[in-house]
PDB file of C-alpha atoms in Angstrom:
ATOM      1  CA  MET A   1     106.613 109.659  78.054  1.00 57.00           C
ATOM      2  CA  SER A   2     107.176 106.083  76.846  1.00 77.00           C
ATOM      3  CA  SER A   3     105.315 105.327  73.622  1.00 87.00           C
ATOM      4  CA  VAL A   4     105.179 101.597  74.413  1.00 93.00           C
ATOM      5  CA  ILE A   5     103.457 102.308  77.749  1.00 96.00           C
ATOM      6  CA  ALA A   6     101.093 104.869  76.230  1.00 94.00           C
ATOM      7  CA  SER A   7     100.027 102.410  73.520  1.00 95.00           C
ATOM      8  CA  THR A   8      99.386  99.517  75.955  1.00 97.00           C
ATOM      9  CA  PRO A   9      95.997  99.018  77.652  1.00 98.00           C
ATOM     10  CA  PHE A  10      96.200  98.770  81.443  1.00 98.00           C
ATOM     11  CA  SER A  11      93.578  96.903  83.454  1.00 98.00           C
ATOM     12  CA  VAL A  12      92.894  96.108  87.121  1.00 98.00           C
ATOM     13  CA  LEU A  13      92.212  92.885  89.006  1.00 98.00           C
ATOM     14  CA  ASP A  14      90.933  93.503  92.531  1.00 98.00           C
ATOM     15  CA  ARG A  15      90.757  90.486  94.855  1.00 96.00           C
ATOM     16  CA  SER A  16      88.430  92.115  97.408  1.00 97.00           C
ATOM     17  CA  ARG A  17      91.046  91.625 100.130  1.00 97.00           C
ATOM     18  CA  THR A  18      89.665  91.932 103.636  1.00 97.00           C
ATOM     19  CA  ARG A  19      91.450  94.241 106.067  1.00 98.00           C
ATOM     20  CA  GLU A  20      92.065  93.893 109.787  1.00 97.00           C
ATOM     21  CA  GLY A  21      89.344  95.628 111.779  1.00 96.00           C
ATOM     22  CA  HIS A  22      86.958  95.850 108.816  1.00 97.00           C
ATOM     23  CA  PRO A  23      84.127  93.444 107.889  1.00 96.00           C
ATOM     24  CA  PRO A  24      84.173  91.439 104.640  1.00 96.00           C
ATOM     25  CA  ALA A  25      81.201  93.435 103.332  1.00 97.00           C
ATOM     26  CA  GLU A  26      83.379  96.548 103.374  1.00 98.00           C
ATOM     27  CA  ALA A  27      85.958  94.833 101.156  1.00 98.00           C
ATOM     28  CA  LEU A  28      83.267  94.132  98.558  1.00 98.00           C
ATOM     29  CA  ARG A  29      82.048  97.726  98.654  1.00 98.00           C
ATOM     30  CA  ASP A  30      85.666  98.900  98.353  1.00 98.00           C
ATOM     31  CA  THR A  31      85.997  96.804  95.174  1.00 98.00           C
ATOM     32  CA  VAL A  32      82.949  98.440  93.598  1.00 98.00           C
ATOM     33  CA  ARG A  33      84.180 101.883  94.632  1.00 98.00           C
ATOM     34  CA  LEU A  34      87.636 101.204  93.182  1.00 98.00           C
ATOM     35  CA  ALA A  35      86.058 100.129  89.889  1.00 98.00           C
ATOM     36  CA  ARG A  36      84.331 103.495  89.576  1.00 98.00           C
ATOM     37  CA  GLU A  37      87.592 105.303  90.328  1.00 98.00           C
ATOM     38  CA  VAL A  38      89.773 103.398  87.863  1.00 98.00           C
ATOM     39  CA  GLU A  39      87.135 103.780  85.151  1.00 98.00           C
ATOM     40  CA  GLU A  40      87.516 107.551  85.504  1.00 98.00           C
ATOM     41  CA  LEU A  41      91.296 107.126  85.291  1.00 98.00           C
ATOM     42  CA  GLY A  42      91.049 105.407  81.911  1.00 98.00           C
ATOM     43  CA  TYR A  43      91.773 101.771  82.753  1.00 98.00           C
ATOM     44  CA  HIS A  44      90.577  99.259  80.165  1.00 98.00           C
ATOM     45  CA  ARG A  45      89.111  96.400  82.240  1.00 98.00           C
ATOM     46  CA  PHE A  46      88.180  95.698  85.847  1.00 98.00           C
ATOM     47  CA  TRP A  47      88.209  92.073  86.951  1.00 98.00           C
ATOM     48  CA  VAL A  48      87.307  90.289  90.191  1.00 98.00           C
ATOM     49  CA  SER A  49      88.472  86.929  91.516  1.00 95.00           C
ATOM     50  CA  GLU A  50      87.140  83.679  93.010  1.00 94.00           C
ATOM     51  CA  HIS A  51      88.307  82.348  96.378  1.00 91.00           C
ATOM     52  CA  HIS A  52      86.438  80.001  98.713  1.00 88.00           C
ATOM     53  CA  GLY A  53      86.822  79.744 102.477  1.00 86.00           C
ATOM     54  CA  VAL A  54      89.689  82.276 102.640  1.00 87.00           C
ATOM     55  CA  PRO A  55      89.578  84.702 105.623  1.00 91.00           C
ATOM     56  CA  GLY A  56      91.573  87.288 103.679  1.00 94.00           C
ATOM     57  CA  VAL A  57      89.366  87.413 100.578  1.00 95.00           C
ATOM     58  CA  ALA A  58      85.690  88.395 100.436  1.00 96.00           C
ATOM     59  CA  GLY A  59      85.231  87.709  96.719  1.00 94.00           C
ATOM     60  CA  SER A  60      83.768  84.197  96.648  1.00 94.00           C
ATOM     61  CA  ALA A  61      81.155  84.729  93.898  1.00 96.00           C
ATOM     62  CA  PRO A  62      82.858  86.541  90.996  1.00 97.00           C
ATOM     63  CA  THR A  63      79.937  86.701  88.577  1.00 98.00           C
ATOM     64  CA  VAL A  64      77.720  88.207  91.290  1.00 98.00           C
ATOM     65  CA  LEU A  65      80.388  90.778  92.141  1.00 98.00           C
ATOM     66  CA  ALA A  66      80.993  91.487  88.446  1.00 98.00           C
ATOM     67  CA  ALA A  67      77.291  92.327  88.107  1.00 98.00           C
ATOM     68  CA  ALA A  68      77.581  94.839  90.951  1.00 98.00           C
ATOM     69  CA  VAL A  69      80.686  96.380  89.363  1.00 98.00           C
ATOM     70  CA  ALA A  70      79.084  96.613  85.935  1.00 98.00           C
ATOM     71  CA  SER A  71      75.982  98.235  87.464  1.00 98.00           C
ATOM     72  CA  ALA A  72      78.115 100.857  89.194  1.00 98.00           C
ATOM     73  CA  THR A  73      80.176 101.745  86.105  1.00 98.00           C
ATOM     74  CA  ARG A  74      79.394 102.952  82.609  1.00 98.00           C
ATOM     75  CA  SER A  75      81.971 101.901  80.027  1.00 97.00           C
ATOM     76  CA  ILE A  76      84.883  99.952  81.531  1.00 98.00           C
ATOM     77  CA  ARG A  77      84.982  96.276  80.591  1.00 98.00           C
ATOM     78  CA  VAL A  78      84.115  94.012  83.532  1.00 98.00           C
ATOM     79  CA  GLY A  79      85.053  90.401  84.076  1.00 98.00           C
ATOM     80  CA  THR A  80      86.612  87.697  86.172  1.00 97.00           C
ATOM     81  CA  GLY A  81      90.193  86.848  86.887  1.00 94.00           C
ATOM     82  CA  GLY A  82      88.936  84.292  87.078  1.00 91.00           C
ATOM     83  CA  VAL A  83      86.083  81.902  87.481  1.00 95.00           C
ATOM     84  CA  MET A  84      87.743  78.616  88.473  1.00 93.00           C
ATOM     85  CA  LEU A  85      86.121  76.327  85.970  1.00 93.00           C
ATOM     86  CA  PRO A  86      86.828  72.986  87.710  1.00 91.00           C
ATOM     87  CA  ASN A  87      84.708  74.218  90.643  1.00 92.00           C
ATOM     88  CA  HIS A  88      81.575  74.547  88.478  1.00 92.00           C
ATOM     89  CA  GLN A  89      79.451  72.915  85.815  1.00 94.00           C
ATOM     90  CA  PRO A  90      80.294  74.592  82.480  1.00 96.00           C
ATOM     91  CA  LEU A  91      76.580  75.023  81.679  1.00 97.00           C
ATOM     92  CA  VAL A  92      76.062  77.094  84.822  1.00 97.00           C
ATOM     93  CA  VAL A  93      79.118  79.244  84.045  1.00 97.00           C
ATOM     94  CA  ALA A  94      77.827  79.809  80.502  1.00 98.00           C
ATOM     95  CA  GLU A  95      74.420  80.808  81.831  1.00 98.00           C
ATOM     96  CA  GLN A  96      75.925  83.260  84.316  1.00 98.00           C
ATOM     97  CA  PHE A  97      78.035  84.986  81.693  1.00 98.00           C
ATOM     98  CA  GLY A  98      75.147  84.928  79.263  1.00 98.00           C
ATOM     99  CA  VAL A  99      73.049  86.830  81.787  1.00 98.00           C
ATOM    100  CA  LEU A 100      75.881  89.307  82.413  1.00 98.00           C
ATOM    101  CA  GLU A 101      76.428  89.912  78.703  1.00 98.00           C
ATOM    102  CA  SER A 102      72.683  90.332  78.147  1.00 98.00           C
ATOM    103  CA  LEU A 103      72.470  92.940  80.909  1.00 98.00           C
ATOM    104  CA  PHE A 104      75.712  94.742  79.995  1.00 98.00           C
ATOM    105  CA  PRO A 105      76.223  94.078  76.267  1.00 98.00           C
ATOM    106  CA  GLY A 106      79.722  94.496  74.902  1.00 97.00           C
ATOM    107  CA  ARG A 107      81.329  94.987  78.320  1.00 98.00           C
ATOM    108  CA  ILE A 108      81.792  91.502  79.797  1.00 98.00           C
ATOM    109  CA  ASP A 109      84.957  89.359  79.833  1.00 98.00           C
ATOM    110  CA  MET A 110      85.143  85.706  80.861  1.00 98.00           C
ATOM    111  CA  GLY A 111      88.481  85.061  82.572  1.00 97.00           C
ATOM    112  CA  LEU A 112      88.826  81.350  83.417  1.00 97.00           C
ATOM    113  CA  GLY A 113      91.238  79.476  85.660  1.00 93.00           C
ATOM    114  CA  ARG A 114      91.943  75.837  86.471  1.00 89.00           C
ATOM    115  CA  SER A 115      92.489  75.970  90.247  1.00 79.00           C
ATOM    116  CA  VAL A 116      90.334  73.891  92.568  1.00 79.00           C
ATOM    117  CA  GLY A 117      89.534  74.814  96.210  1.00 69.00           C
ATOM    118  CA  PHE A 118      92.644  75.518  98.284  1.00 70.00           C
ATOM    119  CA  THR A 119      92.005  73.061 101.133  1.00 75.00           C
ATOM    120  CA  ASP A 120      90.576  69.565 101.462  1.00 74.00           C
ATOM    121  CA  GLY A 121      87.610  70.970 103.389  1.00 81.00           C
ATOM    122  CA  VAL A 122      86.751  73.489 100.679  1.00 80.00           C
ATOM    123  CA  ARG A 123      87.158  70.912  97.915  1.00 78.00           C
ATOM    124  CA  LYS A 124      84.876  68.515  99.789  1.00 82.00           C
ATOM    125  CA  ALA A 125      82.275  71.256 100.241  1.00 81.00           C
ATOM    126  CA  LEU A 126      82.439  72.044  96.511  1.00 79.00           C
ATOM    127  CA  GLY A 127      82.174  68.366  95.620  1.00 77.00           C
ATOM    128  CA  ARG A 128      85.541  68.476  93.871  1.00 81.00           C
ATOM    129  CA  ASP A 129      89.037  67.108  94.318  1.00 77.00           C
ATOM    130  CA  LYS A 130      92.463  68.006  92.977  1.00 75.00           C
ATOM    131  CA  ASP A 131      92.114  65.723  89.952  1.00 71.00           C
ATOM    132  CA  ASP A 132      89.230  67.789  88.593  1.00 65.00           C
ATOM    133  CA  ALA A 133      91.734  70.410  87.427  1.00 70.00           C
ATOM    134  CA  ASP A 134      93.286  67.820  85.093  1.00 77.00           C
ATOM    135  CA  ASP A 135      90.340  68.086  82.691  1.00 89.00           C
ATOM    136  CA  PHE A 136      90.419  71.872  82.401  1.00 92.00           C
ATOM    137  CA  ALA A 137      90.877  71.716  78.614  1.00 92.00           C
ATOM    138  CA  GLY A 138      87.781  69.542  78.264  1.00 94.00           C
ATOM    139  CA  GLN A 139      85.771  71.762  80.615  1.00 95.00           C
ATOM    140  CA  LEU A 140      86.832  74.788  78.579  1.00 96.00           C
ATOM    141  CA  ASP A 141      85.699  73.172  75.328  1.00 96.00           C
ATOM    142  CA  GLU A 142      82.376  72.274  76.923  1.00 96.00           C
ATOM    143  CA  LEU A 143      81.866  75.831  78.142  1.00 97.00           C
ATOM    144  CA  LEU A 144      82.570  77.339  74.721  1.00 97.00           C
ATOM    145  CA  ASP A 145      80.231  74.779  73.112  1.00 96.00           C
ATOM    146  CA  TRP A 146      77.348  76.267  75.083  1.00 97.00           C
ATOM    147  CA  PHE A 147      77.965  79.679  73.493  1.00 97.00           C
ATOM    148  CA  ARG A 148      78.290  78.154  70.021  1.00 95.00           C
ATOM    149  CA  GLY A 149      75.160  76.028  70.398  1.00 95.00           C
ATOM    150  CA  THR A 150      77.171  72.879  69.686  1.00 94.00           C
ATOM    151  CA  SER A 151      76.786  70.972  72.943  1.00 93.00           C
ATOM    152  CA  PRO A 152      76.541  67.234  72.224  1.00 92.00           C
ATOM    153  CA  THR A 153      73.829  66.981  74.911  1.00 93.00           C
ATOM    154  CA  GLY A 154      71.292  68.567  72.598  1.00 92.00           C
ATOM    155  CA  ALA A 155      70.450  71.056  75.353  1.00 95.00           C
ATOM    156  CA  HIS A 156      70.821  74.800  74.900  1.00 96.00           C
ATOM    157  CA  ALA A 157      72.183  77.469  77.240  1.00 96.00           C
ATOM    158  CA  ARG A 158      69.886  80.446  77.564  1.00 95.00           C
ATOM    159  CA  PRO A 159      70.536  83.322  77.083  1.00 97.00           C
ATOM    160  CA  SER A 160      74.170  82.432  76.300  1.00 96.00           C
ATOM    161  CA  GLU A 161      73.816  80.689  72.962  1.00 96.00           C
ATOM    162  CA  GLY A 162      74.901  82.960  70.113  1.00 96.00           C
ATOM    163  CA  LEU A 163      76.444  85.579  72.414  1.00 97.00           C
ATOM    164  CA  SER A 164      80.107  86.517  72.157  1.00 95.00           C
ATOM    165  CA  VAL A 165      81.747  86.863  75.587  1.00 97.00           C
ATOM    166  CA  PRO A 166      85.546  87.076  75.173  1.00 97.00           C
ATOM    167  CA  PRO A 167      87.225  84.158  77.008  1.00 98.00           C
ATOM    168  CA  PHE A 168      90.670  84.464  78.583  1.00 98.00           C
ATOM    169  CA  VAL A 169      92.734  81.642  80.089  1.00 97.00           C
ATOM    170  CA  LEU A 170      94.671  82.265  83.296  1.00 95.00           C
ATOM    171  CA  ALA A 171      97.932  80.542  82.467  1.00 89.00           C
ATOM    172  CA  MET A 172      99.093  78.722  85.563  1.00 74.00           C
ATOM    173  CA  GLY A 173     101.131  75.582  84.886  1.00 63.00           C
ATOM    174  CA  GLU A 174      99.654  73.990  81.766  1.00 71.00           C
ATOM    175  CA  GLY A 175      97.439  77.005  81.085  1.00 83.00           C
ATOM    176  CA  ALA A 176      99.677  78.401  78.332  1.00 91.00           C
ATOM    177  CA  ASP A 177      99.420  75.136  76.348  1.00 93.00           C
ATOM    178  CA  ILE A 178      95.655  75.008  76.816  1.00 94.00           C
ATOM    179  CA  ALA A 179      95.195  78.656  75.794  1.00 96.00           C
ATOM    180  CA  ALA A 180      97.342  78.156  72.696  1.00 97.00           C
ATOM    181  CA  ARG A 181      95.547  75.004  71.541  1.00 96.00           C
ATOM    182  CA  ALA A 182      92.117  76.575  72.131  1.00 96.00           C
ATOM    183  CA  GLY A 183      93.136  79.796  70.359  1.00 97.00           C
ATOM    184  CA  LEU A 184      92.290  82.009  73.321  1.00 98.00           C
ATOM    185  CA  PRO A 185      93.889  85.110  74.865  1.00 98.00           C
ATOM    186  CA  MET A 186      96.163  84.300  77.803  1.00 97.00           C
ATOM    187  CA  VAL A 187      96.780  86.023  81.139  1.00 97.00           C
ATOM    188  CA  ILE A 188     100.180  85.192  82.625  1.00 96.00           C
ATOM    189  CA  GLY A 189     102.119  86.285  85.717  1.00 88.00           C
ATOM    190  CA  ASP A 190     103.893  87.122  87.700  1.00 80.00           C
ATOM    191  CA  LEU A 191     106.256  90.013  87.139  1.00 87.00           C
ATOM    192  CA  ARG A 192     108.708  88.740  89.763  1.00 86.00           C
ATOM    193  CA  ASN A 193     109.827  85.808  87.633  1.00 86.00           C
ATOM    194  CA  ARG A 194     110.459  87.422  84.264  1.00 90.00           C
ATOM    195  CA  GLU A 195     112.365  84.517  82.736  1.00 91.00           C
ATOM    196  CA  LYS A 196     109.631  81.989  83.525  1.00 90.00           C
ATOM    197  CA  MET A 197     107.014  84.415  82.231  1.00 93.00           C
ATOM    198  CA  ARG A 198     108.890  84.937  78.952  1.00 93.00           C
ATOM    199  CA  ARG A 199     109.212  81.173  78.460  1.00 93.00           C
ATOM    200  CA  GLY A 200     105.470  80.762  78.971  1.00 94.00           C
ATOM    201  CA  ILE A 201     104.706  83.539  76.497  1.00 96.00           C
ATOM    202  CA  ASP A 202     107.072  82.132  73.873  1.00 95.00           C
ATOM    203  CA  HIS A 203     105.527  78.686  74.311  1.00 94.00           C
ATOM    204  CA  TYR A 204     102.022  80.121  73.930  1.00 96.00           C
ATOM    205  CA  ARG A 205     102.835  82.070  70.792  1.00 97.00           C
ATOM    206  CA  ALA A 206     104.617  79.120  69.189  1.00 96.00           C
ATOM    207  CA  GLY A 207     101.663  76.785  69.762  1.00 96.00           C
ATOM    208  CA  PHE A 208      98.817  79.215  69.101  1.00 97.00           C
ATOM    209  CA  ARG A 209      96.048  78.015  66.785  1.00 97.00           C
ATOM    210  CA  PRO A 210      93.673  80.682  65.434  1.00 97.00           C
ATOM    211  CA  SER A 211      90.073  80.240  66.556  1.00 96.00           C
ATOM    212  CA  PRO A 212      86.710  82.001  66.258  1.00 93.00           C
ATOM    213  CA  TRP A 213      87.614  83.723  69.514  1.00 94.00           C
ATOM    214  CA  ALA A 214      91.038  85.079  68.514  1.00 96.00           C
ATOM    215  CA  ALA A 215      92.831  85.197  65.165  1.00 97.00           C
ATOM    216  CA  ASN A 216      96.195  85.947  66.772  1.00 98.00           C
ATOM    217  CA  PRO A 217      97.902  85.390  70.126  1.00 98.00           C
ATOM    218  CA  TYR A 218      96.955  87.942  72.783  1.00 98.00           C
ATOM    219  CA  VAL A 219      99.116  88.175  75.909  1.00 98.00           C
ATOM    220  CA  VAL A 220      98.081  89.902  79.129  1.00 97.00           C
ATOM    221  CA  ILE A 221     100.890  90.087  81.695  1.00 96.00           C
ATOM    222  CA  SER A 222      99.758  90.408  85.309  1.00 96.00           C
ATOM    223  CA  GLY A 223     101.338  91.342  88.600  1.00 95.00           C
ATOM    224  CA  THR A 224     101.761  93.843  91.384  1.00 96.00           C
ATOM    225  CA  ILE A 225     102.665  97.428  90.479  1.00 98.00           C
ATOM    226  CA  ALA A 226     102.971 100.006  93.265  1.00 98.00           C
ATOM    227  CA  VAL A 227     103.641 103.678  92.532  1.00 98.00           C
ATOM    228  CA  ALA A 228     104.169 106.360  95.174  1.00 98.00           C
ATOM    229  CA  ALA A 229     105.967 109.653  95.783  1.00 98.00           C
ATOM    230  CA  THR A 230     109.052 107.866  97.121  1.00 98.00           C
ATOM    231  CA  PRO A 231     110.524 104.369  96.760  1.00 97.00           C
ATOM    232  CA  GLU A 232     109.997 103.847 100.493  1.00 97.00           C
ATOM    233  CA  ALA A 233     106.289 104.698 100.268  1.00 98.00           C
ATOM    234  CA  ALA A 234     105.869 102.360  97.302  1.00 98.00           C
ATOM    235  CA  ARG A 235     107.558  99.537  99.232  1.00 97.00           C
ATOM    236  CA  ARG A 236     105.203 100.085 102.166  1.00 97.00           C
ATOM    237  CA  LEU A 237     102.276  99.439  99.817  1.00 98.00           C
ATOM    238  CA  LEU A 238     103.681  95.929  99.310  1.00 98.00           C
ATOM    239  CA  VAL A 239     104.180  95.143 103.007  1.00 98.00           C
ATOM    240  CA  PRO A 240     100.649  93.977 104.020  1.00 98.00           C
ATOM    241  CA  GLU A 241     100.291  91.507 101.131  1.00 97.00           C
ATOM    242  CA  ALA A 242     103.869  90.230 101.511  1.00 97.00           C
ATOM    243  CA  TRP A 243     103.279  89.506 105.197  1.00 96.00           C
ATOM    244  CA  SER A 244      99.900  87.857 104.577  1.00 96.00           C
ATOM    245  CA  MET A 245     101.488  85.613 101.963  1.00 94.00           C
ATOM    246  CA  ALA A 246     104.315  84.723 104.349  1.00 95.00           C
ATOM    247  CA  TYR A 247     101.774  83.948 107.075  1.00 95.00           C
ATOM    248  CA  SER A 248      99.786  81.706 104.737  1.00 93.00           C
ATOM    249  CA  ARG A 249     102.919  79.791 103.750  1.00 92.00           C
ATOM    250  CA  THR A 250     103.799  79.129 107.398  1.00 94.00           C
ATOM    251  CA  HIS A 251     100.340  78.776 108.992  1.00 91.00           C
ATOM    252  CA  GLY A 252      98.183  77.357 106.208  1.00 87.00           C
ATOM    253  CA  THR A 253      95.591  80.128 106.091  1.00 89.00           C
ATOM    254  CA  PHE A 254      95.512  83.444 104.267  1.00 91.00           C
ATOM    255  CA  PRO A 255      94.638  86.225 106.756  1.00 95.00           C
ATOM    256  CA  PRO A 256      93.141  89.721 106.338  1.00 97.00           C
ATOM    257  CA  LEU A 257      95.628  92.424 105.405  1.00 98.00           C
ATOM    258  CA  PRO A 258      97.239  94.194 108.385  1.00 97.00           C
ATOM    259  CA  PRO A 259      98.460  97.819 108.377  1.00 97.00           C
ATOM    260  CA  ALA A 260     102.054  98.166 107.187  1.00 97.00           C
ATOM    261  CA  GLU A 261     103.112  99.827 110.442  1.00 96.00           C
ATOM    262  CA  ARG A 262     101.930  96.808 112.453  1.00 96.00           C
ATOM    263  CA  VAL A 263     103.774  94.388 110.186  1.00 96.00           C
ATOM    264  CA  GLU A 264     106.990  96.341 110.618  1.00 92.00           C
ATOM    265  CA  GLN A 265     106.792  95.781 114.386  1.00 93.00           C
ATOM    266  CA  LEU A 266     106.009  92.062 114.237  1.00 92.00           C
ATOM    267  CA  PRO A 267     108.551  89.434 115.292  1.00 92.00           C
ATOM    268  CA  MET A 268     109.080  86.834 112.557  1.00 93.00           C
ATOM    269  CA  THR A 269     110.780  83.476 112.486  1.00 93.00           C
ATOM    270  CA  ASP A 270     113.584  83.026 109.974  1.00 94.00           C
ATOM    271  CA  LYS A 271     111.228  81.025 107.766  1.00 95.00           C
ATOM    272  CA  GLU A 272     108.501  83.698 107.910  1.00 94.00           C
ATOM    273  CA  PHE A 273     111.014  86.444 107.235  1.00 95.00           C
ATOM    274  CA  GLY A 274     112.340  84.573 104.204  1.00 96.00           C
ATOM    275  CA  PHE A 275     108.869  84.314 102.686  1.00 95.00           C
ATOM    276  CA  TYR A 276     108.163  87.936 103.605  1.00 95.00           C
ATOM    277  CA  GLU A 277     111.303  89.222 101.886  1.00 95.00           C
ATOM    278  CA  ALA A 278     110.540  87.070  98.845  1.00 93.00           C
ATOM    279  CA  GLY A 279     107.110  88.727  98.662  1.00 93.00           C
ATOM    280  CA  LEU A 280     108.705  92.158  98.567  1.00 94.00           C
ATOM    281  CA  ALA A 281     111.421  91.280  96.052  1.00 91.00           C
ATOM    282  CA  GLY A 282     111.109  91.747  92.318  1.00 87.00           C
ATOM    283  CA  GLN A 283     107.835  93.682  92.307  1.00 92.00           C
ATOM    284  CA  LEU A 284     107.404  96.773  90.142  1.00 96.00           C
ATOM    285  CA  ALA A 285     107.455  99.410  92.869  1.00 97.00           C
ATOM    286  CA  GLY A 286     108.813 102.928  93.069  1.00 98.00           C
ATOM    287  CA  THR A 287     108.254 106.445  91.828  1.00 98.00           C
ATOM    288  CA  GLU A 288     106.600 107.164  88.481  1.00 97.00           C
ATOM    289  CA  GLU A 289     109.988 107.455  86.795  1.00 97.00           C
ATOM    290  CA  GLN A 290     111.289 104.192  88.276  1.00 97.00           C
ATOM    291  CA  VAL A 291     108.142 102.218  87.443  1.00 97.00           C
ATOM    292  CA  ALA A 292     107.992 103.641  83.915  1.00 97.00           C
ATOM    293  CA  HIS A 293     111.548 102.445  83.267  1.00 96.00           C
ATOM    294  CA  GLU A 294     110.766  98.932  84.560  1.00 96.00           C
ATOM    295  CA  LEU A 295     107.463  98.750  82.703  1.00 96.00           C
ATOM    296  CA  GLU A 296     109.025  99.776  79.422  1.00 96.00           C
ATOM    297  CA  THR A 297     111.657  97.058  79.833  1.00 96.00           C
ATOM    298  CA  VAL A 298     109.066  94.367  80.607  1.00 96.00           C
ATOM    299  CA  LEU A 299     106.791  95.374  77.744  1.00 97.00           C
ATOM    300  CA  LYS A 300     109.643  95.347  75.241  1.00 96.00           C
ATOM    301  CA  GLU A 301     110.951  91.999  76.522  1.00 95.00           C
ATOM    302  CA  THR A 302     107.557  90.275  76.420  1.00 96.00           C
ATOM    303  CA  GLY A 303     105.766  92.085  73.598  1.00 96.00           C
ATOM    304  CA  ALA A 304     102.700  91.951  75.850  1.00 97.00           C
ATOM    305  CA  ASP A 305      99.421  93.289  74.479  1.00 98.00           C
ATOM    306  CA  GLU A 306      98.034  94.377  77.859  1.00 98.00           C
ATOM    307  CA  VAL A 307      98.961  94.754  81.542  1.00 98.00           C
ATOM    308  CA  LEU A 308      96.681  93.537  84.349  1.00 98.00           C
ATOM    309  CA  VAL A 309      97.588  95.192  87.671  1.00 98.00           C
ATOM    310  CA  THR A 310      96.836  93.035  90.723  1.00 97.00           C
ATOM    311  CA  THR A 311      98.031  95.216  93.635  1.00 97.00           C
ATOM    312  CA  SER A 312      96.471  94.740  97.073  1.00 97.00           C
ATOM    313  CA  THR A 313      97.267  96.707 100.233  1.00 98.00           C
ATOM    314  CA  TYR A 314      95.709  97.759 103.538  1.00 98.00           C
ATOM    315  CA  ASP A 315      95.453 101.492 102.819  1.00 97.00           C
ATOM    316  CA  CYS A 316      92.673 102.042 100.262  1.00 97.00           C
ATOM    317  CA  GLU A 317      93.593 105.679  99.667  1.00 98.00           C
ATOM    318  CA  ALA A 318      97.249 104.823  99.071  1.00 98.00           C
ATOM    319  CA  LEU A 319      96.142 102.101  96.652  1.00 98.00           C
ATOM    320  CA  LEU A 320      93.987 104.546  94.709  1.00 98.00           C
ATOM    321  CA  ASP A 321      96.854 107.050  94.655  1.00 98.00           C
ATOM    322  CA  SER A 322      99.084 104.327  93.183  1.00 98.00           C
ATOM    323  CA  TYR A 323      96.559 103.717  90.417  1.00 98.00           C
ATOM    324  CA  ARG A 324      96.352 107.475  89.769  1.00 98.00           C
ATOM    325  CA  ARG A 325     100.132 107.723  89.459  1.00 98.00           C
ATOM    326  CA  LEU A 326     100.259 104.706  87.177  1.00 98.00           C
ATOM    327  CA  ALA A 327      97.497 106.204  85.022  1.00 98.00           C
ATOM    328  CA  SER A 328      99.614 109.308  84.561  1.00 97.00           C
ATOM    329  CA  LEU A 329     102.169 107.141  82.744  1.00 96.00           C
ATOM    330  CA  MET A 330      99.506 105.928  80.325  1.00 92.00           C
ATOM    331  CA  ALA A 331      98.561 109.408  79.128  1.00 81.00           C
TER     332      ALA A 331
END
């Protein structure tokens, strides 16, 4: 067994993907159930995401869902991947995480991203526009000020002030620069574009400034990893998400996940098929032996401190089996 894999923490981000023929509420319950399962398998963290107005994602309120996950588990760290800070007032985000940390002390992570709502309609409903993401660094500073009790407003965040909730920056675009300057751990993907990911990591490490939150750079690499008994079965795990992504790129909306067997019968335009094939290419998918080889290579190339697995598929049992197989490599 690979020593580099065995010495690396593995964590899970579940996006609460909806599935054809199943209500959104079931996707949320599936997320909580998966958290209990991966805790038993020895995963380090379990994170949930924030999406607004997306038919294919039920997770629109990550701190609420994180509370449900933390209540249903005992020891696994629980957090967000992430709360999209430009969508919210930093004080409110600080208060939410302060409540979570107070209820589940020592178990809460604060993963933060800079994306704004995906469509004009969602941004209008949130009272935001695309330019709000430009001040992510300032919003991040303001949020951390609430925990330190140093807000220039003279107000105080309760019960957040004085609590230590580990912040992580989701490094999309300028995120690596912002994480480095703030001295925060960074989450970076995806595994399909290794060269771009390595450049981002190198840039982050070179510019890192120690902070009260982190004395040294901390890199979490994220992406899809699918493990099954055969390469063909592992590839089928990728099919629903690859098709949904292709559909969103050609139709402007992200749909619920369809069964793999239905996707394989669907007619696709050349453009759709191109996006679909791109979604299948470059992922870490295969048998335990194949995935272990790829993982070892990626970990050695990046020097990553942690791996965040973001796999979504239609078949919940096949997804859990993939996480079981991956866990066997960590032993």
